[in-house]
Amino acid sequence: MSIDIEAACVLITGGGSGIGLGLARRFLEGGARVTITGRDRARLERVAADHPGLDFVASDIADPCAREALAEQVRESMPALNVLINNAGIQRRIGLAEDDAPWAQRQAEIDTLLSGPIHLNHLLLPLLLSERRAATIVNLSSGGAYVPQPFAPVYSASKAALHSYTMNLRFALRHTACSVVELIPPAVRTSLAGDGAVHGVDLEVYCDAVFAALVAGDADEIGYGPTASAAFEAAKAGYRAMFDTMAGRFPVKRYE
């Protein structure tokens, strides 16, 4: 389902930098109303100052109470919300055998990457489905959701779970006007892996390509470079075929 940019009312979590900010900027330039979220209020204030018309809410997607407060604020100030982009991310680069950090660090990663999007989608779906208007939920997974990264095992596991959830959410919403899109970025040069990252594709090139594909609305899963290769697509096709078989065998209640 294509997105009418001028009519779009967009919420992007983790929109203060990286892919989130890149997408926010492009929606804003197209005439959409855009609100970004993030934990760092000072950063959000600087970003908003550099982008007139961009709104922000300081909110930690890893905190369930903060998610509920964010949803309440969105319902009050953005009743026309029709694009939700779950982009917020953190990545701890440490192998399992050497990871002796407190559990809270792993939990924060899981909550940011998995619990947060699931909960926020649940909280905002009634608004997105209201009046049966066209809407889009975008979940950012990763190439690591399909091919686990030993240097970022909790990140990979969380993204794999998000991919699975996204397939199920799309299936549950198939009879509604709300589409569900999974962005599957390869390594992109952002601050996800720390400041000064030089590995991966150029951020602006990636955002240009993905934004165009997202607005066109022709694909439920949008890869780029390695995650759009013929081999990658062939592997996904087999997985989807098995999902379709299982989904038809065990019917579940759907959204209306």
Coordinates of N, CA and C in Angstrom, one line a residue:
M1 N 0.8 -1.2 0.0 CA 0.0 0.0 0.0 C 0.9 1.2 0.0
S2 N 0.7 2.1 -1.0 CA 1.5 3.3 -1.1 C 1.2 4.3 0.0
I3 N 2.1 5.2 0.3 CA 1.9 6.2 1.4 C 1.8 7.6 0.7
D4 N 0.7 8.3 1.0 CA 0.5 9.7 0.6 C 1.3 10.6 1.5
I5 N 2.5 11.0 1.1 CA 3.4 11.7 2.0 C 2.7 13.0 2.6
E6 N 2.1 13.8 1.8 CA 1.5 15.0 2.3 C 0.4 14.8 3.3
A7 N -0.2 13.6 3.2 CA -1.3 13.3 4.2 C -0.8 12.4 5.3
A8 N 0.5 12.2 5.4 CA 1.0 11.3 6.4 C 1.2 12.0 7.7
C9 N 0.9 11.3 8.8 CA 1.2 11.7 10.2 C 2.0 10.6 10.8
V10 N 3.3 10.9 11.0 CA 4.3 9.9 11.2 C 4.9 9.9 12.6
L11 N 5.1 8.8 13.2 CA 5.8 8.7 14.5 C 7.0 7.7 14.3
I12 N 8.2 8.2 14.6 CA 9.4 7.4 14.4 C 10.1 7.3 15.7
T13 N 10.2 6.1 16.2 CA 11.0 5.9 17.5 C 12.5 5.9 17.1
G14 N 13.3 6.4 18.1 CA 14.7 6.5 17.8 C 15.0 7.3 16.6
G15 N 14.3 8.5 16.5 CA 14.5 9.3 15.3 C 15.5 10.4 15.4
G16 N 16.3 10.4 16.5 CA 17.2 11.5 16.7 C 18.5 11.3 15.9
S17 N 18.7 10.2 15.3 CA 20.0 10.0 14.5 C 19.8 8.8 13.6
G18 N 20.8 8.5 12.7 CA 20.8 7.3 11.9 C 19.6 7.2 10.9
I19 N 19.2 6.0 10.8 CA 18.1 5.7 9.8 C 16.8 6.4 10.2
G20 N 16.5 6.4 11.5 CA 15.3 7.1 11.9 C 15.3 8.5 11.5
L21 N 16.4 9.3 11.7 CA 16.4 10.7 11.3 C 16.4 10.8 9.8
G22 N 17.1 9.9 9.1 CA 17.1 10.0 7.7 C 15.7 9.8 7.1
L23 N 14.9 8.9 7.6 CA 13.5 8.8 7.2 C 12.7 9.9 7.6
A24 N 12.9 10.4 8.8 CA 12.1 11.6 9.3 C 12.3 12.8 8.4
R25 N 13.6 13.0 8.0 CA 13.9 14.2 7.2 C 13.2 14.1 5.8
R26 N 13.1 12.9 5.3 CA 12.5 12.7 4.0 C 11.0 12.9 4.0
F27 N 10.4 12.3 5.1 CA 8.9 12.5 5.2 C 8.6 14.0 5.4
L28 N 9.5 14.7 6.2 CA 9.2 16.1 6.5 C 9.4 16.9 5.2
E29 N 10.4 16.6 4.5 CA 10.6 17.4 3.2 C 9.4 17.2 2.2
G30 N 8.8 16.0 2.4 CA 7.6 15.7 1.5 C 6.3 16.3 1.9
G31 N 6.3 17.0 3.1 CA 5.1 17.6 3.6 C 4.4 16.9 4.7
A32 N 4.9 15.8 5.2 CA 4.3 15.0 6.2 C 4.4 15.7 7.6
R33 N 3.5 15.4 8.5 CA 3.7 15.8 9.9 C 4.5 14.7 10.6
V34 N 5.6 15.0 11.2 CA 6.5 14.0 11.7 C 6.9 14.3 13.2
T35 N 6.8 13.3 14.0 CA 7.2 13.3 15.4 C 8.3 12.2 15.6
I36 N 9.4 12.6 16.2 CA 10.4 11.6 16.5 C 10.5 11.4 18.0
T37 N 11.0 10.2 18.5 CA 11.2 10.0 19.9 C 12.7 9.6 20.1
G38 N 13.1 9.6 21.4 CA 14.4 9.2 21.7 C 14.6 9.4 23.2
R39 N 15.7 8.9 23.8 CA 16.0 9.0 25.2 C 16.7 10.3 25.5
D40 N 17.4 10.9 24.5 CA 18.3 12.0 24.8 C 17.6 13.3 24.4
R41 N 17.0 14.0 25.4 CA 16.2 15.2 25.1 C 17.1 16.3 24.5
A42 N 18.3 16.4 24.9 CA 19.2 17.5 24.4 C 19.5 17.2 22.9
R43 N 19.7 16.0 22.5 CA 19.9 15.6 21.1 C 18.6 15.9 20.3
L44 N 17.5 15.6 20.8 CA 16.2 15.8 20.1 C 16.0 17.3 19.9
E45 N 16.3 18.1 20.9 CA 16.2 19.5 20.8 C 17.1 20.1 19.7
R46 N 18.3 19.6 19.6 CA 19.2 20.1 18.6 C 18.7 19.7 17.2
V47 N 18.2 18.4 17.1 CA 17.7 17.9 15.8 C 16.5 18.8 15.4
A48 N 15.6 19.0 16.3 CA 14.4 19.8 16.0 C 14.7 21.2 15.6
A49 N 15.7 21.8 16.2 CA 16.1 23.1 15.9 C 16.7 23.2 14.4
D50 N 17.3 22.1 14.0 CA 17.8 22.0 12.6 C 16.8 21.7 11.6
H51 N 15.6 21.2 12.0 CA 14.6 20.8 11.1 C 13.3 21.4 11.5
P52 N 13.0 22.7 11.0 CA 11.8 23.3 11.4 C 10.5 22.5 11.0
G53 N 9.6 22.4 12.0 CA 8.4 21.6 11.7 C 8.5 20.2 12.3
L54 N 9.7 19.8 12.7 CA 9.8 18.5 13.3 C 9.5 18.5 14.7
D55 N 8.6 17.6 15.2 CA 8.2 17.5 16.6 C 9.0 16.4 17.2
F56 N 9.1 16.4 18.6 CA 9.7 15.3 19.3 C 9.1 15.1 20.6
V57 N 9.3 13.9 21.1 CA 8.9 13.5 22.5 C 10.1 12.7 23.1
A58 N 10.6 13.2 24.2 CA 11.6 12.4 24.9 C 11.0 11.2 25.6
S59 N 11.4 10.0 25.1 CA 10.7 8.8 25.7 C 11.7 7.6 25.4
D60 N 11.8 6.8 26.4 CA 12.6 5.6 26.4 C 11.8 4.4 26.0
I61 N 11.9 3.9 24.8 CA 11.1 2.8 24.3 C 11.3 1.5 25.1
A62 N 12.4 1.4 25.8 CA 12.7 0.2 26.6 C 11.9 0.2 27.9
D63 N 11.3 1.3 28.3 CA 10.5 1.4 29.5 C 9.0 1.3 29.3
P64 N 8.4 0.2 29.8 CA 6.9 0.0 29.5 C 6.1 1.2 30.0
C65 N 6.4 1.8 31.1 CA 5.6 3.0 31.5 C 5.8 4.1 30.6
A66 N 7.0 4.3 30.1 CA 7.2 5.4 29.1 C 6.5 5.1 27.8
R67 N 6.4 3.8 27.4 CA 5.6 3.5 26.2 C 4.2 3.8 26.4
E68 N 3.6 3.5 27.5 CA 2.2 3.8 27.8 C 2.0 5.3 27.8
A69 N 2.9 6.1 28.4 CA 2.7 7.5 28.4 C 2.9 8.1 27.0
L70 N 3.8 7.5 26.2 CA 3.9 8.0 24.8 C 2.7 7.7 24.0
A71 N 2.1 6.5 24.1 CA 0.9 6.2 23.4 C -0.3 7.2 23.8
E72 N -0.4 7.5 25.1 CA -1.4 8.4 25.5 C -1.2 9.8 24.9
Q73 N 0.0 10.2 24.8 CA 0.3 11.5 24.2 C 0.0 11.5 22.7
V74 N 0.4 10.4 22.1 CA 0.1 10.3 20.6 C -1.4 10.3 20.4
R75 N -2.2 9.6 21.2 CA -3.6 9.6 21.0 C -4.2 11.0 21.2
E76 N -3.6 11.8 22.0 CA -4.1 13.2 22.3 C -3.7 14.2 21.2
S77 N -2.4 14.1 20.8 CA -1.8 15.1 20.0 C -1.7 14.7 18.5
M78 N -1.8 13.4 18.2 CA -1.7 12.9 16.9 C -2.8 12.0 16.5
P79 N -4.0 12.4 16.6 CA -5.2 11.5 16.3 C -5.2 11.0 14.9
A80 N -4.5 11.7 14.0 CA -4.5 11.3 12.6 C -3.3 10.4 12.3
L81 N -2.6 9.9 13.3 CA -1.5 9.0 13.1 C -1.8 7.9 12.0
N82 N -1.0 7.8 11.0 CA -1.2 6.7 10.0 C 0.1 6.0 9.6
V83 N 1.2 6.4 10.1 CA 2.5 5.8 9.9 C 3.3 5.6 11.2
L84 N 3.6 4.4 11.6 CA 4.3 4.2 12.8 C 5.6 3.4 12.4
I85 N 6.8 4.0 12.7 CA 8.0 3.4 12.3 C 8.8 3.0 13.6
N86 N 8.9 1.7 13.9 CA 9.6 1.2 15.1 C 11.1 1.1 14.7
N87 N 11.9 2.1 15.0 CA 13.2 2.2 14.5 C 14.3 2.1 15.6
A88 N 13.9 2.5 16.8 CA 14.8 2.6 17.9 C 15.7 1.3 18.1
G89 N 17.0 1.5 18.3 CA 17.9 0.4 18.3 C 19.1 0.6 19.2
I90 N 19.6 -0.4 19.8 CA 20.9 -0.4 20.4 C 21.6 -1.8 20.1
Q91 N 22.9 -1.8 20.1 CA 23.6 -3.0 19.8 C 24.8 -3.2 20.7
R92 N 24.9 -4.2 21.4 CA 26.0 -4.6 22.2 C 26.9 -5.5 21.5
R93 N 28.1 -5.1 21.1 CA 29.0 -6.0 20.4 C 29.9 -6.8 21.3
I94 N 29.5 -7.9 21.7 CA 30.3 -8.8 22.6 C 29.8 -10.2 22.5
G95 N 30.8 -11.1 22.4 CA 30.4 -12.5 22.2 C 29.9 -13.1 23.5
L96 N 29.1 -14.2 23.3 CA 28.5 -14.8 24.5 C 29.5 -15.3 25.6
A97 N 30.6 -15.8 25.1 CA 31.5 -16.4 26.1 C 32.3 -15.4 26.9
E98 N 32.3 -14.1 26.5 CA 33.0 -13.1 27.2 C 32.0 -12.0 27.8
D99 N 30.7 -12.2 27.7 CA 29.8 -11.2 28.2 C 29.5 -11.5 29.6
D100 N 30.1 -10.7 30.5 CA 29.8 -10.9 31.9 C 29.2 -9.6 32.5
A101 N 28.6 -8.8 31.6 CA 27.9 -7.6 32.0 C 26.6 -7.9 32.8
P102 N 26.2 -7.0 33.7 CA 24.9 -7.2 34.4 C 23.8 -7.5 33.4
W103 N 22.8 -8.4 33.9 CA 21.7 -8.8 33.1 C 21.0 -7.6 32.5
A104 N 20.9 -6.5 33.3 CA 20.1 -5.3 32.9 C 20.6 -4.8 31.5
Q105 N 21.8 -5.0 31.1 CA 22.3 -4.5 29.8 C 21.7 -5.4 28.7
R106 N 21.6 -6.7 28.9 CA 20.9 -7.5 27.9 C 19.4 -7.2 27.9
Q107 N 18.8 -7.0 29.0 CA 17.4 -6.7 29.1 C 17.1 -5.4 28.4
A108 N 17.9 -4.4 28.5 CA 17.7 -3.2 27.8 C 17.7 -3.4 26.3
E109 N 18.6 -4.2 25.9 CA 18.7 -4.5 24.4 C 17.5 -5.2 23.9
I110 N 17.0 -6.2 24.7 CA 15.8 -6.9 24.3 C 14.6 -6.0 24.3
D111 N 14.5 -5.2 25.4 CA 13.3 -4.3 25.5 C 13.3 -3.2 24.4
T112 N 14.5 -2.7 24.0 CA 14.5 -1.7 23.0 C 14.1 -2.3 21.6
L113 N 14.7 -3.5 21.3 CA 14.6 -4.1 20.0 C 13.3 -4.9 19.8
L114 N 12.8 -5.4 20.9 CA 11.7 -6.4 20.7 C 10.4 -6.0 21.5
S115 N 10.6 -6.0 22.8 CA 9.5 -5.7 23.7 C 8.8 -4.3 23.4
G116 N 9.7 -3.3 23.1 CA 9.2 -2.0 22.8 C 8.3 -1.9 21.6
P117 N 8.8 -2.4 20.4 CA 7.9 -2.4 19.3 C 6.6 -3.2 19.4
I118 N 6.7 -4.4 20.0 CA 5.5 -5.2 20.2 C 4.5 -4.4 21.1
H119 N 4.9 -3.9 22.2 CA 4.0 -3.2 23.1 C 3.5 -1.9 22.4
L120 N 4.3 -1.1 21.8 CA 3.9 0.1 21.2 C 2.9 -0.1 20.1
N121 N 3.1 -1.2 19.3 CA 2.1 -1.5 18.2 C 0.8 -1.9 18.9
H122 N 0.8 -2.6 19.9 CA -0.4 -3.0 20.6 C -1.2 -1.8 21.1
L123 N -0.4 -0.9 21.7 CA -1.0 0.3 22.3 C -1.6 1.2 21.2
L124 N -1.0 1.3 20.0 CA -1.5 2.3 19.0 C -2.3 1.7 17.9
L125 N -2.4 0.3 17.9 CA -3.3 -0.3 16.8 C -4.7 0.2 16.8
P126 N -5.3 0.4 18.0 CA -6.7 0.9 17.9 C -6.8 2.2 17.2
L127 N -5.8 3.1 17.4 CA -5.8 4.4 16.7 C -5.5 4.2 15.2
L128 N -4.6 3.4 14.9 CA -4.2 3.1 13.5 C -5.4 2.5 12.7
L129 N -6.2 1.7 13.4 CA -7.3 1.0 12.7 C -8.6 1.8 12.8
S130 N -8.6 2.9 13.5 CA -9.8 3.7 13.6 C -10.2 4.3 12.2
E131 N -11.5 4.4 12.0 CA -12.1 5.0 10.8 C -11.6 4.2 9.5
R132 N -11.0 3.0 9.7 CA -10.6 2.2 8.6 C -9.7 3.0 7.6
R133 N -9.0 4.0 8.0 CA -8.1 4.7 7.1 C -6.9 3.9 6.8
A134 N -6.3 4.2 5.6 CA -5.0 3.5 5.3 C -3.9 3.9 6.3
A135 N -3.2 2.9 6.7 CA -2.1 3.1 7.7 C -1.0 2.1 7.4
T136 N 0.2 2.4 8.0 CA 1.3 1.5 7.8 C 2.1 1.4 9.1
I137 N 2.5 0.2 9.5 CA 3.4 -0.1 10.5 C 4.7 -0.5 9.9
V138 N 5.8 0.1 10.3 CA 7.1 -0.3 9.8 C 8.0 -0.8 11.0
N139 N 8.5 -2.0 10.9 CA 9.4 -2.6 11.9 C 10.7 -2.8 11.2
L140 N 11.8 -2.2 11.9 CA 13.1 -2.4 11.4 C 13.8 -3.7 12.0
S141 N 14.0 -4.6 11.2 CA 14.8 -5.8 11.6 C 16.2 -5.6 11.2
S142 N 16.8 -6.6 10.6 CA 18.2 -6.6 10.3 C 18.6 -7.8 9.5
G143 N 19.7 -7.7 8.7 CA 20.2 -9.0 8.1 C 20.5 -10.0 9.2
G144 N 20.9 -9.5 10.4 CA 21.2 -10.4 11.5 C 19.9 -11.2 12.0
A145 N 18.7 -10.8 11.6 CA 17.5 -11.5 11.9 C 17.5 -12.8 11.2
Y146 N 18.2 -12.9 10.1 CA 18.2 -14.1 9.2 C 19.5 -14.9 9.3
V147 N 20.6 -14.1 9.4 CA 21.9 -14.7 9.6 C 22.5 -14.2 10.9
P148 N 22.5 -15.0 12.0 CA 22.9 -14.4 13.3 C 24.4 -14.0 13.2
Q149 N 24.6 -12.9 14.0 CA 25.9 -12.3 14.0 C 26.6 -12.7 15.4
P150 N 27.6 -13.5 15.4 CA 28.2 -13.9 16.6 C 28.8 -12.8 17.5
F151 N 29.1 -11.7 16.9 CA 29.6 -10.6 17.6 C 28.5 -9.7 18.3
A152 N 27.3 -10.0 17.9 CA 26.1 -9.3 18.5 C 25.0 -10.3 18.7
P153 N 25.1 -11.3 19.6 CA 24.2 -12.4 19.7 C 22.8 -12.0 20.2
V154 N 22.7 -11.1 21.2 CA 21.4 -10.7 21.8 C 20.7 -9.8 20.8
Y155 N 21.4 -9.0 20.1 CA 20.9 -8.1 19.0 C 20.3 -9.0 17.9
S156 N 21.1 -10.0 17.5 CA 20.6 -10.9 16.4 C 19.3 -11.7 16.8
A157 N 19.3 -12.2 18.1 CA 18.2 -12.9 18.6 C 17.0 -12.1 18.6
S158 N 17.1 -10.8 19.1 CA 16.0 -9.9 19.3 C 15.4 -9.6 17.9
K159 N 16.3 -9.3 16.9 CA 15.8 -9.0 15.6 C 15.2 -10.2 14.9
A160 N 15.7 -11.4 15.2 CA 15.0 -12.6 14.6 C 13.6 -12.7 15.2
A161 N 13.5 -12.5 16.5 CA 12.1 -12.5 17.1 C 11.2 -11.4 16.5
L162 N 11.8 -10.2 16.3 CA 11.0 -9.2 15.7 C 10.5 -9.5 14.3
H163 N 11.4 -10.2 13.5 CA 11.0 -10.6 12.2 C 9.8 -11.6 12.3
S164 N 9.9 -12.5 13.2 CA 8.8 -13.5 13.4 C 7.5 -12.8 13.8
Y165 N 7.6 -11.9 14.7 CA 6.5 -11.2 15.2 C 5.9 -10.4 14.0
T166 N 6.7 -9.8 13.2 CA 6.2 -8.9 12.1 C 5.4 -9.7 11.1
M167 N 5.9 -10.9 10.8 CA 5.1 -11.8 9.9 C 3.8 -12.1 10.5
N168 N 3.7 -12.4 11.8 CA 2.4 -12.7 12.4 C 1.5 -11.5 12.5
L169 N 2.1 -10.3 12.7 CA 1.3 -9.1 12.7 C 0.7 -8.8 11.4
R170 N 1.5 -9.0 10.3 CA 1.0 -8.8 9.0 C -0.1 -9.7 8.7
F171 N 0.0 -11.0 9.1 CA -1.0 -12.0 8.8 C -2.3 -11.6 9.6
A172 N -2.2 -11.2 10.8 CA -3.4 -10.8 11.6 C -4.1 -9.6 11.1
L173 N -3.3 -8.7 10.4 CA -3.9 -7.5 9.9 C -4.3 -7.5 8.4
R174 N -4.2 -8.7 7.8 CA -4.3 -8.8 6.3 C -5.7 -8.4 5.8
H175 N -6.7 -8.4 6.6 CA -8.0 -8.0 6.2 C -8.4 -6.5 6.6
T176 N -7.4 -5.8 7.0 CA -7.6 -4.4 7.3 C -6.9 -3.5 6.3
A177 N -7.0 -2.1 6.6 CA -6.3 -1.2 5.7 C -5.0 -0.8 6.3
C178 N -4.5 -1.6 7.3 CA -3.2 -1.3 7.9 C -2.2 -2.3 7.3
S179 N -1.2 -1.8 6.6 CA -0.1 -2.7 6.1 C 1.0 -2.8 7.1
V180 N 1.8 -3.8 7.0 CA 2.9 -4.1 7.9 C 4.2 -4.3 7.0
V181 N 5.2 -3.5 7.2 CA 6.4 -3.5 6.3 C 7.6 -3.8 7.2
E182 N 8.4 -4.7 6.8 CA 9.7 -4.9 7.5 C 10.8 -4.4 6.7
L183 N 11.6 -3.5 7.3 CA 12.8 -3.0 6.7 C 13.9 -3.9 7.2
I184 N 14.8 -4.4 6.2 CA 15.8 -5.3 6.5 C 17.2 -4.7 6.1
P185 N 17.7 -3.8 6.9 CA 19.0 -3.2 6.5 C 20.2 -4.1 6.6
P186 N 21.1 -3.9 5.7 CA 22.4 -4.5 6.0 C 23.2 -3.7 6.9
A187 N 24.5 -3.8 7.0 CA 25.3 -2.9 7.8 C 25.2 -1.5 7.2
V188 N 24.8 -0.5 8.0 CA 24.7 0.9 7.5 C 25.6 1.7 8.4
R189 N 26.3 2.7 7.8 CA 27.2 3.6 8.6 C 26.4 4.5 9.5
T190 N 26.1 4.1 10.7 CA 25.4 4.9 11.7 C 26.1 4.7 13.0
S191 N 25.6 5.4 14.1 CA 26.2 5.3 15.4 C 25.7 4.1 16.2
L192 N 25.0 3.1 15.5 CA 24.5 2.0 16.2 C 25.6 1.2 16.9
A193 N 26.7 1.0 16.2 CA 27.8 0.2 16.7 C 28.8 1.1 17.3
G194 N 28.5 2.4 17.7 CA 29.4 3.3 18.3 C 29.7 4.4 17.4
D195 N 30.1 5.5 18.0 CA 30.5 6.7 17.2 C 31.7 6.4 16.3
G196 N 31.6 7.0 15.1 CA 32.7 6.9 14.2 C 32.7 5.6 13.4
A197 N 31.6 4.9 13.3 CA 31.5 3.7 12.6 C 31.7 4.0 11.1
V198 N 32.5 3.1 10.5 CA 32.9 3.3 9.1 C 32.5 2.1 8.2
H199 N 31.9 1.1 8.8 CA 31.6 -0.1 8.1 C 30.1 0.0 7.6
G200 N 29.9 -0.5 6.4 CA 28.5 -0.6 5.9 C 28.3 0.4 4.8
V201 N 27.0 0.4 4.3 CA 26.7 1.3 3.2 C 26.4 2.7 3.7
D202 N 26.5 3.6 2.8 CA 26.3 5.0 3.1 C 24.9 5.3 3.6
L203 N 24.7 6.0 4.7 CA 23.4 6.2 5.3 C 22.5 6.9 4.4
E204 N 22.9 8.0 3.7 CA 22.0 8.8 2.9 C 21.6 8.0 1.6
V205 N 22.5 7.2 1.1 CA 22.2 6.4 -0.1 C 21.1 5.3 0.4
Y206 N 21.3 4.7 1.5 CA 20.4 3.7 2.0 C 19.0 4.3 2.2
C207 N 19.0 5.5 2.9 CA 17.7 6.1 3.2 C 16.9 6.5 2.0
D208 N 17.7 7.0 1.0 CA 17.0 7.4 -0.3 C 16.3 6.2 -0.9
A209 N 17.0 5.1 -1.0 CA 16.5 3.9 -1.6 C 15.3 3.3 -0.8
V210 N 15.5 3.2 0.5 CA 14.4 2.6 1.3 C 13.2 3.5 1.4
F211 N 13.4 4.8 1.5 CA 12.2 5.7 1.6 C 11.4 5.6 0.3
A212 N 12.1 5.6 -0.9 CA 11.3 5.4 -2.1 C 10.5 4.1 -2.2
A213 N 11.1 3.0 -1.7 CA 10.4 1.8 -1.7 C 9.3 1.7 -0.8
L214 N 9.5 2.4 0.4 CA 8.5 2.4 1.4 C 7.3 3.2 1.0
V215 N 7.5 4.3 0.4 CA 6.4 5.2 -0.1 C 5.6 4.5 -1.2
A216 N 6.4 3.8 -2.1 CA 5.7 3.2 -3.2 C 4.8 2.1 -2.8
G217 N 5.1 1.4 -1.7 CA 4.2 0.4 -1.1 C 4.1 -0.9 -1.8
D218 N 5.1 -1.2 -2.6 CA 5.0 -2.4 -3.4 C 5.5 -3.7 -2.7
A219 N 6.2 -3.6 -1.6 CA 6.8 -4.7 -0.9 C 6.5 -4.7 0.5
D220 N 6.3 -5.9 1.1 CA 6.1 -6.1 2.5 C 7.5 -6.2 3.3
E221 N 8.5 -6.6 2.5 CA 9.8 -6.7 3.1 C 10.8 -5.9 2.2
I222 N 11.6 -5.0 2.8 CA 12.4 -4.2 1.9 C 13.9 -4.3 2.4
G223 N 14.6 -5.0 1.6 CA 16.1 -5.2 1.8 C 16.9 -4.2 1.0
Y224 N 18.2 -4.2 1.1 CA 19.0 -3.4 0.4 C 20.4 -4.0 0.3
G225 N 21.0 -4.0 -0.9 CA 22.3 -4.6 -1.1 C 22.3 -6.1 -0.7
P226 N 23.1 -6.5 0.3 CA 23.2 -7.9 0.6 C 21.8 -8.5 1.0
T227 N 21.0 -7.7 1.7 CA 19.7 -8.2 2.1 C 18.6 -8.1 1.1
A228 N 19.0 -7.7 -0.2 CA 18.1 -7.8 -1.3 C 18.7 -8.7 -2.4
S229 N 19.7 -9.4 -2.1 CA 20.4 -10.3 -3.1 C 19.5 -11.4 -3.5
A230 N 19.8 -12.0 -4.7 CA 19.0 -13.1 -5.1 C 19.0 -14.3 -4.2
A231 N 20.2 -14.6 -3.6 CA 20.3 -15.7 -2.6 C 19.5 -15.4 -1.4
F232 N 19.5 -14.2 -0.9 CA 18.7 -13.8 0.3 C 17.2 -13.9 0.0
E233 N 16.8 -13.4 -1.1 CA 15.4 -13.5 -1.5 C 14.9 -14.9 -1.7
A234 N 15.8 -15.8 -2.2 CA 15.4 -17.2 -2.4 C 15.2 -17.9 -1.0
A235 N 16.1 -17.6 -0.1 CA 16.0 -18.2 1.2 C 14.7 -17.7 1.9
K236 N 14.4 -16.4 1.8 CA 13.2 -15.9 2.4 C 11.9 -16.5 1.7
A237 N 12.0 -16.8 0.4 CA 10.8 -17.3 -0.3 C 10.4 -18.7 0.3
G238 N 11.4 -19.5 0.6 CA 11.1 -20.8 1.1 C 10.6 -20.7 2.5
Y239 N 11.1 -19.8 3.3 CA 10.6 -19.5 4.7 C 9.1 -19.1 4.6
R240 N 8.8 -18.1 3.7 CA 7.5 -17.6 3.6 C 6.5 -18.7 3.2
A241 N 6.9 -19.6 2.3 CA 6.0 -20.7 1.8 C 5.7 -21.6 3.0
M242 N 6.6 -21.9 3.9 CA 6.3 -22.7 5.0 C 5.4 -22.0 6.0
F243 N 5.6 -20.6 6.1 CA 4.7 -19.9 7.0 C 3.3 -19.9 6.5
D244 N 3.1 -19.7 5.2 CA 1.8 -19.7 4.6 C 1.1 -21.0 4.8
T245 N 1.8 -22.1 4.7 CA 1.2 -23.4 4.9 C 0.8 -23.6 6.4
M246 N 1.6 -23.2 7.3 CA 1.3 -23.3 8.7 C 0.1 -22.3 9.1
A247 N 0.1 -21.1 8.6 CA -0.9 -20.2 8.9 C -2.3 -20.6 8.4
G248 N -2.3 -21.3 7.3 CA -3.6 -21.9 6.8 C -4.0 -23.1 7.6
R249 N -3.1 -23.8 8.2 CA -3.5 -25.0 8.9 C -4.0 -24.7 10.3
F250 N -3.6 -23.6 10.9 CA -4.0 -23.3 12.3 C -4.5 -21.9 12.3
P251 N -5.8 -21.7 11.9 CA -6.4 -20.3 11.9 C -6.5 -19.7 13.2
V252 N -6.2 -18.4 13.2 CA -6.3 -17.6 14.4 C -7.2 -16.4 14.2
K253 N -7.7 -15.8 15.3 CA -8.5 -14.6 15.2 C -7.7 -13.5 14.5
R254 N -8.4 -12.7 13.7 CA -7.7 -11.6 12.9 C -8.3 -10.3 13.4
Y255 N -7.6 -9.2 13.1 CA -8.1 -7.9 13.3 C -9.1 -7.6 12.2
E256 N -10.1 -6.8 12.6 CA -11.1 -6.4 11.6 C -11.1 -4.9 11.4

